[in-house]
């Protein structure tokens, strides 16, 4: 029997199939309309497309991305200013995507209606390309399982020990020193002569810093990328790490460094994110090689860890004092793929975001000398100078530096490392606002409908942040309480785990805290964790800022500081890096 269209049975079957599909669609559309009516929902504004299925918007998006342009300022933010804080746009072969920059809607999606808005298959398709199934790419019971695996390690405050950060900062300062001195810069002033570094891209060093701290923290294997980039410096390697690097290099040919592989993989993820349901179209050969490299590296380390643990008679009696995330995780799961996925994800989550924050912070300090001077005065008062340091840099002392906290917050507000977040409705449901002529009625959201949360636009709204919302002014944080209009770390049960814990407690406090935390029921634990928010993620950035400002007393921008370009890869970064020069403190 012939079942192909054109065969004897083919056409009737095809017609029948189409009719069934159409009837189902009509039925579901009618049900959804009734649902919207029952819930007093009105439609949100929609962008007008010149081509069917919103293809023109998609083509424009690709043109901007291909030219390494700024999708936020070129496409997304202006549409919010034109249509209001919640709108939708057509996407080929899918329901309209909703975009929102409204705190009430965002709160509902991330928190009060959390179960109705999982992350969905688009995120899994885009990020899973590199990190497979992990905390970030799964939903429901799988997510709960992964979060439970992560939590004890974070709650004990072991993620990123202080030594790893200190070592990272030492290497970074060595890398800056290795760049030498620009004898010619301001040579006419004897008090300045010989104190300025040459102009260089500080962002490159920041990326290496967060990579080194991250690989040490999560894998227990600092890749020493900062020292590796200094010509002539020989890195003192333990044999295990040398083997690890060799294994990773073999996967891709020695032509690629860890940092390069990382950038290529991030570019592919960014492209897959833009393509939404068609993410699978992106798999360029060089990115595939990069992903193989990164996964080879993580898998090798997971294998080493498992071998070490299996050699111990009783895994829980591991008496090795140096704990890493990988080791801690390996006590709970011995699945090598899971270990590889989770640790590689954690490295991605922590490295790019922290590097983005630090890059923007130093760019802002270069652009605003007043803020730099005020911040440095506070740091010197609390921690002393390079030559006369005052005590250890601890988490509590960092927290006490109010202007430092404001400066970090202001940077996270204007340039959030994660400017866009996404979810997908699991059921027909509603959002509290955005519908009707005044944009205040609830809107109906259909099962399967994708939603983009635009944190970037929300952080720049004048009605929420005042007339000077676009100005960099840390002082605005005086007396301002955090609410749902400030979400650099997201919110609700999936709030950034890095924002939940800290490394800067003393061992005694850390122990007491871990006992307290492990005794809490999970719901309360989540709330406590949110209260402890921002601690860890900001500690790594604060620590480096303090040490840099002790070391250098001026920073000067190089190039056009008034027209800073930005690009969204996995995180948002300054397109042209952080081109600056520093003046060593006298
Ligand atoms: C400035 C630094 C950081 C920023 C701005 C940031 C921001 C974010 C954001 C926006 C999310 C997405 C949550 C969602 O899907 O709603 C996230 C998730 C996450 N972040 Fe961070 N992050 C930072 C640093 C870190 C660090 C240092 C770590 C680890 C030590 C970390 C670990 C995580 C984890 C594990 C998740 C996944 C949580 C989950 O899906 O349940 N982050 N982060």
Coordinates of C-alpha atoms and ligand atoms in Angstrom, one line a residue:
X1 CA 0.0 0.0 0.0
X2 CA 1.2 3.5 -0.8
X3 CA 1.1 6.0 2.0
X4 CA 3.0 8.8 0.4
X5 CA 1.0 11.9 -0.8
X6 CA 0.0 11.2 -4.4
X7 CA -0.4 7.5 -3.7
X8 CA -3.8 5.9 -3.5
X9 CA -4.1 6.4 0.3
X10 CA -1.8 9.3 0.8
X11 CA -4.0 12.3 0.0
X12 CA -7.0 11.3 2.1
X13 CA -4.8 10.6 5.0
X14 CA -3.0 13.9 4.7
X15 CA -6.3 15.8 4.5
X16 CA -7.6 13.9 7.5
X17 CA -4.5 14.7 9.5
X18 CA -4.7 18.4 8.6
X19 CA -8.3 18.6 9.4
X20 CA -7.7 16.9 12.8
X21 CA -4.9 19.4 13.5
X22 CA -7.1 22.3 12.5
X23 CA -10.0 21.2 14.6
X24 CA -7.8 20.7 17.6
X25 CA -6.4 24.2 17.1
X26 CA -9.8 25.8 16.8
X27 CA -10.9 23.9 20.0
X28 CA -7.8 25.0 21.9
X29 CA -8.1 28.6 20.6
X30 CA -11.7 28.8 21.7
X31 CA -10.9 27.3 25.1
X32 CA -8.1 29.8 25.6
X33 CA -10.3 32.8 24.6
X34 CA -12.9 31.7 27.2
X35 CA -10.1 31.3 29.7
X36 CA -8.9 34.9 29.0
X37 CA -12.5 36.2 29.3
X38 CA -13.1 34.4 32.6
X39 CA -9.9 36.0 34.0
X40 CA -10.7 39.5 32.8
X41 CA -7.6 39.5 30.6
X42 CA -7.1 41.9 27.7
X43 CA -4.5 41.5 25.0
X44 CA -1.0 43.1 25.3
X45 CA 0.4 45.3 22.5
X46 CA 2.0 43.4 19.7
X47 CA 4.8 44.5 17.3
X48 CA 3.7 45.0 13.7
X49 CA 5.5 42.7 11.3
X50 CA 6.1 43.5 7.6
X51 CA 6.7 39.8 6.8
X52 CA 4.7 36.8 7.9
X53 CA 5.5 35.1 11.2
X54 CA 7.7 38.0 12.4
X55 CA 10.5 36.9 10.0
X56 CA 11.5 40.5 9.4
X57 CA 12.3 40.9 13.2
X58 CA 14.3 37.7 13.2
X59 CA 16.3 38.8 10.1
X60 CA 17.0 42.2 11.8
X61 CA 18.1 40.4 15.0
X62 CA 20.5 38.3 13.0
X63 CA 21.9 41.3 11.2
X64 CA 22.6 43.0 14.5
X65 CA 24.1 39.9 16.0
X66 CA 26.3 39.1 13.0
X67 CA 27.7 42.7 13.1
X68 CA 28.5 42.2 16.8
X69 CA 25.9 44.9 17.5
X70 CA 23.8 45.6 20.6
X71 CA 20.5 43.8 20.4
X72 CA 19.3 45.5 23.5
X73 CA 19.6 49.1 22.4
X74 CA 19.0 48.3 18.7
X75 CA 15.9 46.3 19.0
X76 CA 14.6 45.4 22.4
X77 CA 14.8 48.5 24.6
X78 CA 13.3 50.9 22.0
X79 CA 10.3 48.6 21.6
X80 CA 9.6 48.8 25.3
X81 CA 9.8 52.6 25.1
X82 CA 7.3 52.5 22.2
X83 CA 4.8 49.8 23.2
X84 CA 5.0 49.8 27.0
X85 CA 6.5 47.5 29.7
X86 CA 4.8 44.3 28.4
X87 CA 4.3 43.4 24.7
X88 CA 4.6 40.4 22.4
X89 CA 6.1 39.6 19.0
X90 CA 5.5 36.9 16.4
X91 CA 8.0 34.1 16.0
X92 CA 8.0 31.6 13.1
X93 CA 6.0 28.4 13.9
X94 CA 5.4 29.2 17.5
X95 CA 3.1 31.3 19.7
X96 CA 4.0 34.9 20.1
X97 CA 6.8 35.5 22.5
X98 CA 5.9 37.9 25.4
X99 CA 8.5 40.4 26.5
X100 CA 8.2 42.1 29.9
X101 CA 10.1 44.6 32.0
X102 CA 7.4 44.9 34.6
X103 CA 8.3 44.1 38.2
X104 CA 4.8 42.7 39.0
X105 CA 4.9 40.3 36.0
X106 CA 8.5 39.3 36.7
X107 CA 7.7 38.7 40.3
X108 CA 4.8 36.4 39.3
X109 CA 6.9 34.5 36.8
X110 CA 9.9 34.0 39.0
X111 CA 8.2 33.6 42.4
X112 CA 4.5 33.6 43.1
X113 CA 3.6 31.5 39.9
X114 CA 7.0 29.8 39.8
X115 CA 5.6 26.3 38.9
X116 CA 3.7 27.7 36.0
X117 CA 6.8 29.1 34.3
X118 CA 9.6 26.6 34.0
X119 CA 12.7 27.4 31.9
X120 CA 11.5 25.3 29.0
X121 CA 13.2 23.5 26.1
X122 CA 14.7 26.6 24.4
X123 CA 17.1 27.3 27.3
X124 CA 17.9 23.6 27.5
X125 CA 18.6 23.6 23.7
X126 CA 20.8 26.7 23.8
X127 CA 22.9 26.1 27.0
X128 CA 22.7 22.3 27.0
X129 CA 24.9 22.5 23.9
X130 CA 27.8 23.1 26.3
X131 CA 26.7 22.1 29.7
X132 CA 24.3 19.3 29.0
X133 CA 21.6 18.5 31.6
X134 CA 22.4 20.6 34.7
X135 CA 20.8 22.8 37.3
X136 CA 20.3 25.6 34.8
X137 CA 18.7 23.6 32.0
X138 CA 16.3 21.3 33.8
X139 CA 12.9 21.8 35.4
X140 CA 10.6 20.2 37.9
X141 CA 11.8 17.2 39.9
X142 CA 15.2 17.2 38.0
X143 CA 15.8 20.8 39.0
X144 CA 14.9 20.1 42.6
X145 CA 17.3 17.2 42.7
X146 CA 20.1 19.3 41.2
X147 CA 19.5 22.2 43.5
X148 CA 19.5 19.9 46.5
X149 CA 22.8 18.5 45.3
X150 CA 24.3 22.0 45.1
X151 CA 22.8 23.5 48.2
X152 CA 24.8 21.8 51.0
X153 CA 28.0 22.7 49.4
X154 CA 27.0 26.3 49.0
X155 CA 25.4 26.5 52.5
X156 CA 28.6 25.3 54.1
X157 CA 30.2 28.3 52.5
X158 CA 33.0 26.2 50.9
X159 CA 32.4 27.5 47.4
X160 CA 35.4 29.6 46.5
X161 CA 37.7 29.6 49.5
X162 CA 39.4 32.8 50.3
X163 CA 42.8 31.4 49.4
X164 CA 41.6 30.8 45.8
X165 CA 40.6 34.5 45.5
X166 CA 43.8 35.7 47.1
X167 CA 45.9 33.6 44.8
X168 CA 43.9 34.9 41.8
X169 CA 44.4 38.5 42.8
X170 CA 48.2 37.9 43.3
X171 CA 48.5 36.5 39.8
X172 CA 46.4 39.3 38.4
X173 CA 48.7 41.9 40.0
X174 CA 51.7 40.0 38.7
X175 CA 50.1 40.1 35.2
X176 CA 49.6 43.9 35.4
X177 CA 53.1 44.4 36.7
X178 CA 54.5 42.3 33.8
X179 CA 53.1 44.8 31.4
X180 CA 55.7 47.2 32.6
X181 CA 55.6 51.0 32.9
X182 CA 54.9 53.6 30.3
X183 CA 57.8 55.9 30.9
X184 CA 56.6 58.5 28.4
X185 CA 53.1 59.0 29.9
X186 CA 52.9 62.3 31.7
X187 CA 56.6 62.4 31.8
X188 CA 56.6 66.2 32.0
X189 CA 55.4 65.9 35.6
X190 CA 58.1 64.4 37.9
X191 CA 55.6 63.2 40.4
X192 CA 53.8 61.1 37.8
X193 CA 56.8 59.8 35.9
X194 CA 57.3 56.0 35.9
X195 CA 54.0 55.4 37.7
X196 CA 51.7 54.7 34.8
X197 CA 51.1 51.3 33.3
X198 CA 50.9 51.2 29.5
X199 CA 47.3 51.2 28.1
X200 CA 45.9 47.6 27.9
X201 CA 42.7 45.7 27.9
X202 CA 41.9 45.0 31.6
X203 CA 38.9 42.9 30.6
X204 CA 41.2 40.2 29.3
X205 CA 42.9 39.9 32.6
X206 CA 39.6 40.0 34.5
X207 CA 38.4 37.0 32.4
X208 CA 41.5 35.1 33.3
X209 CA 41.2 36.0 37.0
X210 CA 37.6 34.6 37.2
X211 CA 38.7 31.6 35.2
X212 CA 41.6 30.8 37.6
X213 CA 39.5 31.4 40.7
X214 CA 36.6 29.3 39.2
X215 CA 38.7 26.3 38.1
X216 CA 40.4 26.2 41.5
X217 CA 37.1 26.5 43.4
X218 CA 35.0 24.1 41.5
X219 CA 37.6 21.6 40.1
X220 CA 40.5 22.1 42.5
X221 CA 42.7 22.7 39.5
X222 CA 43.7 26.3 38.9
X223 CA 44.5 26.6 35.1
X224 CA 46.7 29.6 35.9
X225 CA 45.6 31.3 32.8
X226 CA 46.8 34.7 34.1
X227 CA 50.4 33.6 34.5
X228 CA 50.3 31.5 31.4
X229 CA 49.7 34.7 29.4
X230 CA 52.9 36.4 30.7
X231 CA 55.7 35.8 28.3
X232 CA 58.6 33.8 29.9
X233 CA 56.8 32.8 33.1
X234 CA 57.0 29.2 33.9
X235 CA 54.1 27.8 35.9
X236 CA 54.8 25.5 38.7
X237 CA 52.5 22.7 37.9
X238 CA 51.6 19.6 39.9
X239 CA 51.7 16.5 37.7
X240 CA 48.0 16.0 37.9
X241 CA 47.2 19.4 36.5
X242 CA 49.8 19.0 33.7
X243 CA 48.1 15.8 32.7
X244 CA 44.7 17.6 32.8
X245 CA 45.8 20.3 30.5
X246 CA 47.3 17.8 28.1
X247 CA 44.1 15.8 28.0
X248 CA 42.1 18.9 27.3
X249 CA 44.5 20.1 24.6
X250 CA 44.4 16.7 22.9
X251 CA 40.7 17.0 22.4
X252 CA 41.0 20.0 20.2
X253 CA 44.5 20.2 19.0
X254 CA 46.9 22.4 20.9
X255 CA 45.8 25.4 18.9
X256 CA 43.1 26.5 21.3
X257 CA 43.5 27.8 24.8
X258 CA 40.8 27.3 27.5
X259 CA 39.9 30.9 27.3
X260 CA 39.5 30.8 23.5
X261 CA 37.4 27.6 23.7
X262 CA 35.3 29.3 26.2
X263 CA 34.6 32.3 24.0
X264 CA 33.8 30.2 20.9
X265 CA 31.3 28.1 23.0
X266 CA 29.7 31.2 24.4
X267 CA 29.3 32.7 21.0
X268 CA 27.5 29.6 19.8
X269 CA 25.2 29.6 22.9
X270 CA 24.3 33.2 22.3
X271 CA 23.4 32.4 18.7
X272 CA 21.3 29.5 19.7
X273 CA 19.5 31.6 22.2
X274 CA 18.5 34.1 19.5
X275 CA 17.2 31.4 17.3
X276 CA 14.7 30.3 20.0
X277 CA 13.0 27.0 18.9
X278 CA 15.4 26.7 16.0
X279 CA 18.5 26.6 18.2
X280 CA 19.5 23.3 16.6
X281 CA 20.5 25.1 13.4
X282 CA 23.6 26.5 15.1
X283 CA 26.5 24.1 15.4
X284 CA 29.6 25.5 13.7
X285 CA 32.6 23.3 13.4
X286 CA 34.9 25.5 15.5
X287 CA 32.3 25.8 18.3
X288 CA 31.8 22.1 18.3
X289 CA 35.6 21.7 18.7
X290 CA 35.5 24.2 21.6
X291 CA 32.7 22.4 23.3
X292 CA 34.6 19.1 23.0
X293 CA 37.6 20.8 24.5
X294 CA 35.7 22.2 27.5
X295 CA 33.8 18.9 28.2
X296 CA 37.0 16.9 27.8
X297 CA 38.6 19.1 30.5
X298 CA 35.7 18.8 32.9
X299 CA 35.3 15.0 32.2
X300 CA 38.9 14.3 32.9
X301 CA 38.8 16.1 36.2
X302 CA 35.6 14.4 37.1
X303 CA 37.3 11.1 36.3
X304 CA 40.3 12.0 38.5
X305 CA 38.0 12.9 41.3
X306 CA 36.0 9.7 41.2
X307 CA 39.1 7.6 41.1
X308 CA 40.5 9.4 44.1
X309 CA 37.2 8.9 46.0
X310 CA 36.8 5.3 45.1
X311 CA 40.3 4.6 46.5
X312 CA 39.1 5.7 49.9
X313 CA 37.6 3.0 51.9
X314 CA 34.8 5.3 53.3
X315 CA 34.0 8.2 51.1
X316 CA 32.4 10.2 53.8
X317 CA 35.6 9.9 55.9
X318 CA 37.5 11.8 53.4
X319 CA 40.1 13.6 55.6
X320 CA 41.5 15.8 52.9
X321 CA 41.1 19.3 54.3
X322 CA 40.9 21.0 50.8
X323 CA 37.4 20.6 49.6
X324 CA 36.2 21.6 46.2
X325 CA 32.8 21.7 44.7
X326 CA 33.6 18.7 42.4
X327 CA 34.8 16.7 45.4
X328 CA 31.7 17.6 47.4
X329 CA 29.4 16.7 44.5
X330 CA 31.2 13.4 43.9
X331 CA 30.2 12.3 47.4
X332 CA 26.6 12.6 46.3
X333 CA 26.7 11.4 42.7
X334 CA 29.1 9.2 41.0
X335 CA 27.7 9.7 37.5
X336 CA 30.6 11.1 35.5
X337 CA 28.4 12.9 33.0
X338 CA 26.4 14.6 35.7
X339 CA 29.6 15.6 37.5
X340 CA 31.0 17.0 34.2
X341 CA 27.7 18.9 33.4
X342 CA 27.2 20.4 36.8
X343 CA 30.7 21.7 37.4
X344 CA 31.1 23.0 33.9
X345 CA 27.8 24.9 34.3
X346 CA 28.9 26.3 37.6
X347 CA 32.1 27.5 36.1
X348 CA 30.1 29.2 33.3
X349 CA 27.6 30.7 35.7
X350 CA 30.2 32.2 38.0
X351 CA 33.0 33.1 35.6
X352 CA 31.2 35.1 33.0
X353 CA 28.9 37.0 35.3
X354 CA 31.6 38.0 37.7
X355 CA 33.9 39.0 34.9
X356 CA 31.1 41.1 33.3
X357 CA 30.4 42.9 36.6
X358 CA 34.1 43.7 37.1
X359 CA 34.6 44.8 33.5
X360 CA 31.7 47.3 33.7
X361 CA 32.8 48.4 37.2
X362 CA 36.3 49.4 36.1
X363 CA 35.0 51.0 32.9
X364 CA 32.6 53.1 35.0
X365 CA 35.4 54.0 37.5
X366 CA 37.5 55.1 34.5
X367 CA 34.6 57.2 33.2
X368 CA 33.7 58.7 36.6
X369 CA 36.9 59.9 38.4
X370 CA 34.7 61.4 41.2
X371 CA 33.3 57.9 42.0
X372 CA 36.8 56.4 41.8
X373 CA 38.3 58.9 44.3
X374 CA 35.4 58.5 46.7
X375 CA 35.6 54.7 46.6
X376 CA 39.3 54.6 47.0
X377 CA 39.1 56.9 50.0
X378 CA 36.7 54.5 51.6
X379 CA 38.8 51.5 50.8
X380 CA 42.0 53.1 52.1
X381 CA 40.2 54.1 55.3
X382 CA 39.0 50.6 56.0
X383 CA 41.9 48.5 54.6
X384 CA 44.9 50.8 54.4
X385 CA 47.2 51.1 51.5
X386 CA 49.4 48.7 49.6
X387 CA 52.4 49.5 51.7
X388 CA 50.5 49.8 54.9
X389 CA 47.6 47.4 54.8
X390 CA 45.2 47.4 57.7
X391 CA 44.2 43.8 58.7
X392 CA 42.8 41.0 56.6
X393 CA 40.2 41.5 54.0
X394 CA 37.1 39.7 55.3
X395 CA 33.6 39.4 54.1
X396 CA 32.2 41.4 57.0
X397 CA 34.7 44.2 56.4
X398 CA 33.8 44.3 52.7
X399 CA 30.2 44.5 53.5
X400 CA 30.9 47.4 55.9
X401 CA 32.2 49.4 53.0
X402 CA 28.9 51.1 52.1
X403 CA 30.1 53.0 49.0
X404 CA 31.7 49.9 47.6
X405 CA 28.3 48.1 47.9
X406 CA 26.5 51.1 46.3
X407 CA 29.0 51.2 43.4
X408 CA 28.6 47.4 42.7
X409 CA 24.8 47.8 42.9
X410 CA 24.8 50.7 40.5
X411 CA 27.0 48.8 38.1
X412 CA 24.6 45.8 38.3
X413 CA 21.7 48.1 37.7
X414 CA 22.9 49.8 34.6
X415 CA 24.8 46.9 33.2
X416 CA 23.3 43.7 34.6
X417 CA 25.5 40.7 33.6
X418 CA 22.3 38.8 32.7
X419 CA 20.2 41.5 31.0
X420 CA 17.7 38.9 29.7
X421 CA 16.1 35.9 31.3
X422 CA 13.6 33.5 29.9
X423 CA 10.8 31.2 30.8
X424 CA 8.0 29.2 29.0
X425 CA 4.5 28.8 30.3
X426 CA 3.7 25.2 31.4
X427 CA -0.1 25.8 31.5
X428 CA -2.7 28.3 30.3
X429 CA -2.3 31.1 32.9
X430 CA -2.3 34.8 33.4
X431 CA 0.1 37.6 34.3
X432 CA -1.1 40.5 36.5
X433 CA -0.5 43.4 34.2
X434 CA 0.3 44.7 30.6
X435 CA -3.1 44.3 28.8
X436 CA -5.7 46.7 27.5
X437 CA -5.3 50.3 26.3
X438 CA -3.8 51.5 29.5
X439 CA -1.6 48.4 29.9
X440 CA -3.0 47.6 33.4
X441 CA -5.2 44.7 32.8
X442 CA -4.1 41.1 33.3
X443 CA -2.9 39.3 30.2
X444 CA -3.5 35.7 29.3
X445 CA -0.6 33.4 28.6
X446 CA -0.9 30.3 26.7
X447 CA 0.7 26.9 27.5
X448 CA 4.0 26.7 25.7
X449 CA 4.3 30.5 25.2
X450 CA 7.8 31.8 25.6
X451 CA 8.5 34.8 27.8
X452 CA 11.5 37.1 27.8
X453 CA 12.2 39.0 31.0
X454 CA 14.1 42.2 30.2
X455 CA 16.0 43.1 33.4
X456 CA 18.1 45.6 31.4
X457 CA 15.0 47.7 30.6
X458 CA 13.5 47.4 34.0
X459 CA 16.7 48.7 35.6
X460 CA 16.5 51.7 33.4
X461 CA 12.9 52.8 33.8
X462 CA 12.6 56.4 34.8
X463 CA 9.3 55.8 36.6
X464 CA 11.1 53.3 38.8
X465 CA 14.5 54.9 39.2
X466 CA 13.9 58.6 38.7
X467 CA 14.6 61.1 36.0
X468 CA 18.4 60.4 36.2
X469 CA 17.8 56.6 35.7
X470 CA 20.4 56.5 32.9
X471 CA 23.1 58.2 35.0
X472 CA 25.7 56.2 36.9
X473 CA 25.2 57.6 40.4
X474 CA 26.0 55.1 43.3
X475 CA 24.6 57.6 45.8
X476 CA 21.1 56.7 44.7
X477 CA 21.4 53.6 46.8
X478 CA 21.4 55.5 50.0
X479 CA 18.3 54.4 51.9
X480 CA 17.0 52.5 48.9
X481 CA 15.6 49.0 49.7
X482 CA 15.9 46.2 47.3
X483 CA 12.6 45.1 45.7
X484 CA 11.5 43.4 42.5
X485 CA 12.6 46.3 40.3
X486 CA 16.3 45.3 40.9
X487 CA 17.0 41.7 39.9
X488 CA 20.6 41.2 38.7
X489 CA 20.6 37.8 40.5
X490 CA 17.1 37.0 39.4
X491 CA 14.6 36.0 42.1
X492 CA 12.4 33.4 43.6
X493 CA 13.3 29.7 44.0
X494 CA 15.8 29.8 41.1
X495 CA 17.6 32.9 42.4
X496 CA 21.3 32.8 41.6
X497 CA 23.0 30.3 43.9
X498 CA 26.1 32.4 44.0
X499 CA 24.1 35.1 45.7
X500 CA 23.1 32.7 48.5
X501 CA 26.4 32.1 50.2
X502 CA 29.6 33.6 51.2
X503 CA 33.2 32.6 51.6
X504 CA 34.2 35.3 53.9
X505 CA 32.9 34.0 57.2
X506 CA 35.4 32.8 59.7
X507 CA 35.5 29.0 60.0
X508 CA 33.6 29.1 63.3
X509 CA 30.8 31.3 61.9
X510 CA 30.8 29.2 58.8
X511 CA 30.2 26.1 60.9
X512 CA 27.5 27.7 63.0
X513 CA 25.8 28.9 59.9
X514 CA 25.9 25.5 58.2
X515 CA 24.3 23.9 61.3
X516 CA 21.6 26.5 61.4
X517 CA 20.9 26.3 57.7
X518 CA 20.8 22.5 57.6
X519 CA 18.2 22.6 60.4
X520 CA 15.8 24.8 58.5
X521 CA 12.9 23.5 56.5
X522 CA 13.5 24.0 52.8
X523 CA 11.0 26.8 52.3
X524 CA 12.4 28.9 55.1
X525 CA 15.9 28.0 53.9
X526 CA 15.1 29.6 50.6
X527 CA 14.0 32.8 52.3
X528 CA 17.1 32.9 54.6
X529 CA 19.2 32.4 51.5
X530 CA 17.5 35.3 49.7
X531 CA 18.2 37.4 52.8
X532 CA 21.8 36.5 52.6
X533 CA 21.7 37.5 49.0
X534 CA 24.5 38.8 46.9
X535 CA 27.1 37.8 49.4
X536 CA 29.2 35.3 47.5
X537 CA 28.9 36.7 44.0
X538 CA 29.9 40.1 45.2
X539 CA 32.7 39.0 47.4
X540 CA 35.0 37.9 44.5
X541 CA 34.4 41.2 42.8
X542 CA 34.7 43.3 46.0
X543 CA 38.0 41.6 46.9
X544 CA 39.6 42.4 43.6
X545 CA 38.4 46.0 43.7
X546 CA 39.9 46.6 47.1
X547 CA 43.3 45.1 46.1
X548 CA 43.4 47.1 42.8
X549 CA 42.5 50.4 44.5
X550 CA 45.1 49.8 47.2
X551 CA 47.6 49.3 44.5
X552 CA 46.6 52.0 42.1
X553 CA 45.4 55.5 42.8
X554 CA 44.2 56.6 39.4
X555 CA 42.6 54.9 36.3
X556 CA 42.4 56.6 32.9
X557 CA 40.2 55.5 30.0
X558 CA 41.8 55.0 26.6
X559 CA 39.6 55.6 23.6
X560 CA 36.0 56.9 23.3
X561 CA 34.7 56.5 26.8
X562 CA 31.5 58.5 25.9
X563 CA 30.3 55.9 23.4
X564 CA 30.8 52.5 25.1
X565 CA 29.5 49.7 23.0
X566 CA 27.9 46.6 24.6
X567 CA 27.3 43.0 23.4
X568 CA 25.2 40.2 24.9
X569 CA 26.9 36.8 24.7
X570 CA 26.2 34.6 27.7
X571 CA 26.7 37.7 29.7
X572 CA 26.6 41.4 28.7
X573 CA 30.1 42.8 28.1
X574 CA 31.7 46.0 26.8
X575 CA 32.3 45.1 23.1
X576 CA 35.7 46.9 23.0
X577 CA 36.9 45.6 26.4
X578 CA 38.2 47.8 29.2
X579 CA 41.0 49.8 27.6
X580 CA 42.6 51.7 30.5
X581 CA 45.9 52.6 32.1
X582 CA 46.5 52.6 35.9
X583 CA 48.7 54.9 38.1
X584 CA 50.6 53.0 40.8
X585 CA 49.9 54.6 44.2
X586 CA 52.9 56.6 45.4
Ligands
LIG1 C1 27.8 39.2 39.5 C2 27.7 37.9 39.5 C3 26.5 37.1 39.2 C4 25.3 37.4 38.6 C5 24.9 38.8 38.2 C6 24.5 36.2 38.5 C7 23.2 36.2 38.0 C8 22.5 35.0 37.8 C9 21.2 34.9 37.1 C10 20.5 36.1 36.5 C11 20.8 33.7 37.2 C12 19.6 33.1 36.5 C13 18.5 32.6 37.4 C14 17.2 32.3 36.6 O1 17.2 31.6 35.7 O2 16.2 33.0 37.0 C15 21.8 32.9 37.9 C16 21.7 31.5 38.2 C17 22.7 30.9 38.8 N1 23.9 31.3 39.3 FE1 24.5 33.3 39.3 N2 25.2 35.2 39.0 C18 26.4 35.6 39.5 C19 27.5 34.9 40.0 C20 27.4 33.6 40.4 C21 28.4 32.8 41.0 C22 29.7 33.4 41.5 C23 27.9 31.6 41.2 C24 28.6 30.4 41.8 C25 29.5 30.4 42.7 C26 26.6 31.5 40.6 C27 25.8 30.4 40.5 C28 24.6 30.3 39.9 C29 23.8 29.1 39.8 C30 24.2 27.8 40.4 C31 22.6 29.4 39.2 C32 21.4 28.5 38.8 C33 20.4 28.6 39.8 C34 19.2 27.7 39.4 O3 18.9 27.6 38.2 O4 18.6 27.1 40.3 N3 26.3 32.7 40.1 N4 22.8 33.8 38.3

